[in-house]
Amino acid sequence: MTDPNVYGCMAQFDSAETLRGAALQLRHAGYTRLEAYSPFAVEGLAEALGPTRSRLPLLVLLGGLVGGVGTLALQYYSAVIDYPIDVGGRPAASWPAFIPAALEMTILCAVLAGVVGMLLGNGLPRLYHPVFNVPRFAQASRDGFFLVIRADDPHYDSDHARQALIDLAPLSVDEVPA
Amino acid sequence: MTLAMDKRRMRRIHVAMACVASIALLLCLLLGWHAPRQALLSYLVAGIFGLSLSLGSMALLMVHVLTGGAWGYYLRPQLLAALRPLPWLAVLWLPLLLGLHLLYPWAAPGAMADAALRRQAWYLNDGFFIVRMLLCFGLWLWLASALRRRLDRADDAGLSRFAALGLIVYLLTMTTAAVDWVMSLVPAWRSSIFGLIVATSQVLAAAALAVLYAALRHRRDDTPSHPPAEPACLLGDVGNLMLTLVLAWSYLAFMDYLTAWIGDLPAETVWYLPRLKTSWSALGVALVVFHLAVPFAVLLSRQAKHRAGWLLAVAALLLVMHYAYLFWLVVPSFRPGGFALAWSDPLAWLGIGGWWWVVFDARWRAVVQPSASAARVLP
Amino acid sequence: MTDALNRAPLLAPGQSLAGVTDHVSDIVLTRPTGRLWLAAFALSLALIGLLATGIVWLLMRGVGIWGLNMPVAWAFAIANYVWWIAIGMAGTFISAALYLTRQDWRSPLTRYAETMTVFAVSVSGIFPILHLGRPWFFYWLAPYPDRMNVWPQWRSSLLWDFFAIVAYLIVSVLYWYVSMIPDLATLRDRAATRGRQVFYGLLALGWRGEARHWKRFETLSLLLAALAVPLVFSVHSMVALDFSEGLLPGWHSSIFPPFFVAGALFSGFAMAMVLGLPLRHWFKLGDFITPRHIDNLAKMMLAAGLFVDYSYLMEIFTAFYGMDRYDVAMTMQRFSGAYAWVFWTTIVCNVVAIQALWSRRVRASHAALFGISVLVLIGMWFERFMLIVSSLYHDFLPSSWGMFYPTFWDLAFLAGSIGLFFLLFLLFVRVLPIVSMSDMRKLVHRLQGPRP
């Protein structure tokens, strides 16, 4: 049914609002594998494409906890268990003095977890992607708003998809080769 | 429930509270014959508690003039009402002047026999102390009334400059007051960060009170006939304000502690030792848990911040803990044996806090209620 | 704020999504290299030559080539370190704190401010490492399992500082880079030559602006901002604890951490002004960086400066309140000792000069702002020098007092570090977008509202 040489069908719109409206209409029409591209973060666009759930905050929290608790554990192990040494009469487990390094590592690990999580979640780095095959798509990072119906959508049919996009009054419609 | 009935009921509650507060203050006075020093201590803690809420509100109003933001208009009725008890507090401060020589070691008879106190006497002496106290109260009363007047005006070109200068005056006077009334209780102790910590904790307490009232109102209005007055994001904003202040206070307090701990110098440990080496340390732990950890954990959550119920609980907790914090700052040095409460502690709190609440709440209702629907529209 | 200026537009009228994108990307892609740029580049290169020579000479001869000796064992290098890392703080703060408080005027300022952070922190790192004496063993500071069974000294603020610098360097680079990915994609799509396409294409990691990607990106931006603000405070507090953990009069003071943070923001705002005003002029960014931005930056500089002044006051007051003889003696030394001129220079720059910022006329004059900002940068360097040296040269015992005199190499390292910072910044303005285009597009969209 679907042509393995086709990634999907792409339409360009003239503004963020029309793009969001178009995405909502296609979703109501039953399409589930939709992608929308915009030159800046458009509020509500991701939600218009389908349910979203972000696990990024949880990941960042876990990263921070691992960094903080890990550093405290390392300090306790090295200063109390492995090599206790009296420095100026301070207790081996100098908790107040352990906090600063643990705090820095909490933030560092939380940030690392967040950045890695964002990139992996977005499937980046991925230097090649079929949408780049459409010359017009270079506008997506300037002032172009694009909507793609992917060919692996259960409803996808080359002609129907094209017609559905044309019905939304886009600026242009292109087929995206895989 | 009609508005008029509500008003009458509230007036009865105010009168009852005022009676209870007055009785508490009288009992405090009676206890003062018996154990004047402990009664004065309790009275000092309670007085600073009331002052915190008023002055913190004043600072927060001025901060908002400079930064702008919807949160400030949301909290403004509470913050403005909290300025009202300030003149009463000035009157309530007088008994402390009478008890100066009982409370402060440097004012005690025979203090000049101590060489260290003699060196500090250029600053810590009765006359200069009273002058500074009068100056602080005078500036606060003037700032509060000028600020109220200027905020009432629709368009005041010099408002932001006034607020900037007002914040400077606030920080300087509050530092003076913190050093005079709290730090000089232990003359051998000094900490250059102390004024800043006290000022931050005041702003936090004032924010907590304002949020508490906002959340109460939000919940009361949240009935089918009254849709929620404010969008949830506004609740989130004031939640973030409290979170920021909780972190700021914790940061400053921890830096003071860490500096003292690592330096181990007598000028700093003299204050911390009675607090950490006796059963008072339980109060310290309670502060870390309930003034930092619990509010931090709750306010970190987006869901909790957007619910009036959670905000209400956190704000109430922070208010209670502010009193505990002032208790921690003042009392342990004078009850070095360990954790101990005096009868005068709750009585003074009830007396000053009760009067403060009556003046504040009456004013707040007068502002908010006649235009219950109009007040919802943000300027 | 009720000033008329604050109702002024955030953006000059007539901007479009394509317009802001083209304006910013053309600076990198099509604008020819100017003669002024080349001259500045050559000057910076010459200063770096000095720095490189100094580093080689230092590795051969040791830190003795600086004017350090007992009792003044810390001087220029540490002052330089604190000065540079402090300048970095403001970049993160401008970007993150204003993001969290939803101040949408921040958009045009963030990129170059974050860049300033990355470069300033990188430059600052040179000094503590070279100061170690045997810099090639600097990794001994890190806790790692080794055959010598050596663990770091966890109770030392110098170690906390090491953790702080490492964390801050990595976080500020990531924060800067991640926020730049969509802009790198724009440059990739607009680059005309193959070499540039590959260069920006690799850096952009294949960013294509998909809606769900943007959502994760926005979530991450918020989280990073929320983490970056406490990081700024903690990192510069660690720098302050390097001093206040010591017991010297003038160093051991509990207000040092917030005082240093305010000082860091103060000097950083000044540097943001010193960099921003010429950028705005040369690259015709007046449509984006409007007089309102400059005015706000000046107000923030004044606020940070006033807090620094409060800290000076509290330090002096606390010395005379406690009447500890060493504290009092140290304070009097600052007022009238051998380095009194350093103290009074600090006061003139950081206390007196900034009061001019109360005036709206001064805040509207960009020449005056530039001058005051340079004074603040000088004043903040002198402040660090004063804090470090005035406590060391007269400590407890008169028998161990001694002066510090800088050598040629002290000055060479300071000049060289300035050269390195400006060289990196000059490269940045030629290679990377100096204004965040994706943020600006969002701002244009929001200000213009939904199109019919």
XYZ file of N, CA, C and O in Angstrom, chain B residues 186 189 257 260-261 264-282 328 332-333 335-338:
124
model
N 23.787 38.963 72.610
C 25.048 38.275 72.910
C 26.145 39.191 72.379
O 26.570 39.064 71.241
N 29.084 38.151 70.191
C 28.826 37.531 68.886
C 28.713 38.598 67.816
O 28.170 39.673 68.031
N 26.233 29.736 58.949
C 26.581 28.566 59.758
C 27.899 27.951 59.293
O 28.774 27.618 60.091
N 30.868 29.947 60.346
C 31.152 29.773 61.763
C 31.737 28.387 62.036
O 32.699 28.231 62.784
N 31.153 27.382 61.393
C 31.574 26.006 61.651
C 33.033 25.807 61.238
O 33.837 25.222 61.951
N 35.468 28.260 63.376
C 35.565 27.855 64.773
C 36.151 28.968 65.643
O 36.950 28.711 66.533
N 35.757 30.203 65.360
C 36.266 31.329 66.138
C 35.271 31.691 67.238
O 34.061 31.595 67.041
N 35.773 32.126 68.401
C 34.881 32.407 69.536
C 33.803 33.426 69.203
O 32.674 33.304 69.687
N 34.125 34.427 68.371
C 33.142 35.480 68.089
C 31.908 34.932 67.384
O 30.880 35.591 67.349
N 32.011 33.748 66.805
C 30.852 33.175 66.129
C 30.284 31.977 66.885
O 29.069 31.814 66.981
N 31.177 31.156 67.437
C 30.685 29.951 68.116
C 29.928 30.294 69.387
O 29.079 29.532 69.820
N 30.228 31.456 69.979
C 29.556 31.825 71.221
C 28.048 31.847 71.021
O 27.274 31.577 71.944
N 27.618 32.108 69.834
C 26.179 32.149 69.565
C 25.649 30.768 69.207
O 24.558 30.382 69.586
N 26.450 30.020 68.452
C 25.954 28.724 67.980
C 25.996 27.640 69.058
O 25.173 26.734 69.050
N 26.966 27.712 69.977
C 27.133 26.602 70.927
C 25.881 26.314 71.742
O 25.448 25.151 71.806
N 25.267 27.330 72.390
C 24.059 26.989 73.170
C 22.942 26.440 72.290
O 22.054 25.747 72.773
N 22.990 26.750 71.009
C 21.920 26.296 70.123
C 22.166 24.890 69.599
O 21.224 24.184 69.283
N 23.428 24.502 69.492
C 23.722 23.219 68.851
C 24.176 22.149 69.821
O 24.074 20.966 69.533
N 24.694 22.561 70.974
C 25.230 21.549 71.889
C 24.247 21.200 72.991
O 24.587 20.500 73.929
N 23.052 21.741 72.940
C 22.037 21.391 73.938
C 20.821 20.853 73.195
O 20.842 20.706 71.969
N 19.741 20.626 73.942
C 18.542 20.085 73.283
C 17.891 21.125 72.366
O 16.945 20.820 71.656
N 18.392 22.381 72.373
C 17.891 23.370 71.413
C 18.158 22.922 69.978
O 17.538 23.426 69.046
N 19.135 22.013 69.814
C 19.466 21.585 68.450
C 18.246 20.966 67.771
O 18.151 20.996 66.543
N 17.308 20.426 68.579
C 16.087 19.875 67.970
C 15.338 20.965 67.212
O 14.781 20.736 66.137
N 14.436 30.901 67.814
C 15.793 30.335 67.710
C 16.826 31.455 67.750
O 17.889 31.314 68.351
N 17.553 30.889 72.896
C 18.435 29.879 73.488
C 19.607 30.430 74.289
O 20.005 29.820 75.287
N 20.145 31.579 73.935
C 21.285 32.104 74.683
C 20.904 32.405 76.128
O 21.769 32.471 76.999
N 18.395 30.680 77.768
C 17.974 29.446 78.453
C 18.977 28.378 78.055
O 18.655 27.440 77.321
N 20.231 28.537 78.514
C 21.313 27.708 77.976
C 21.219 26.252 78.399
O 21.951 25.420 77.866
N 20.352 25.943 79.344
C 20.271 24.567 79.818
C 19.711 23.612 78.774
O 19.941 22.412 78.837
N 18.974 24.119 77.855
C 18.340 23.250 76.878
C 16.967 23.780 76.539
O 16.558 24.845 77.047
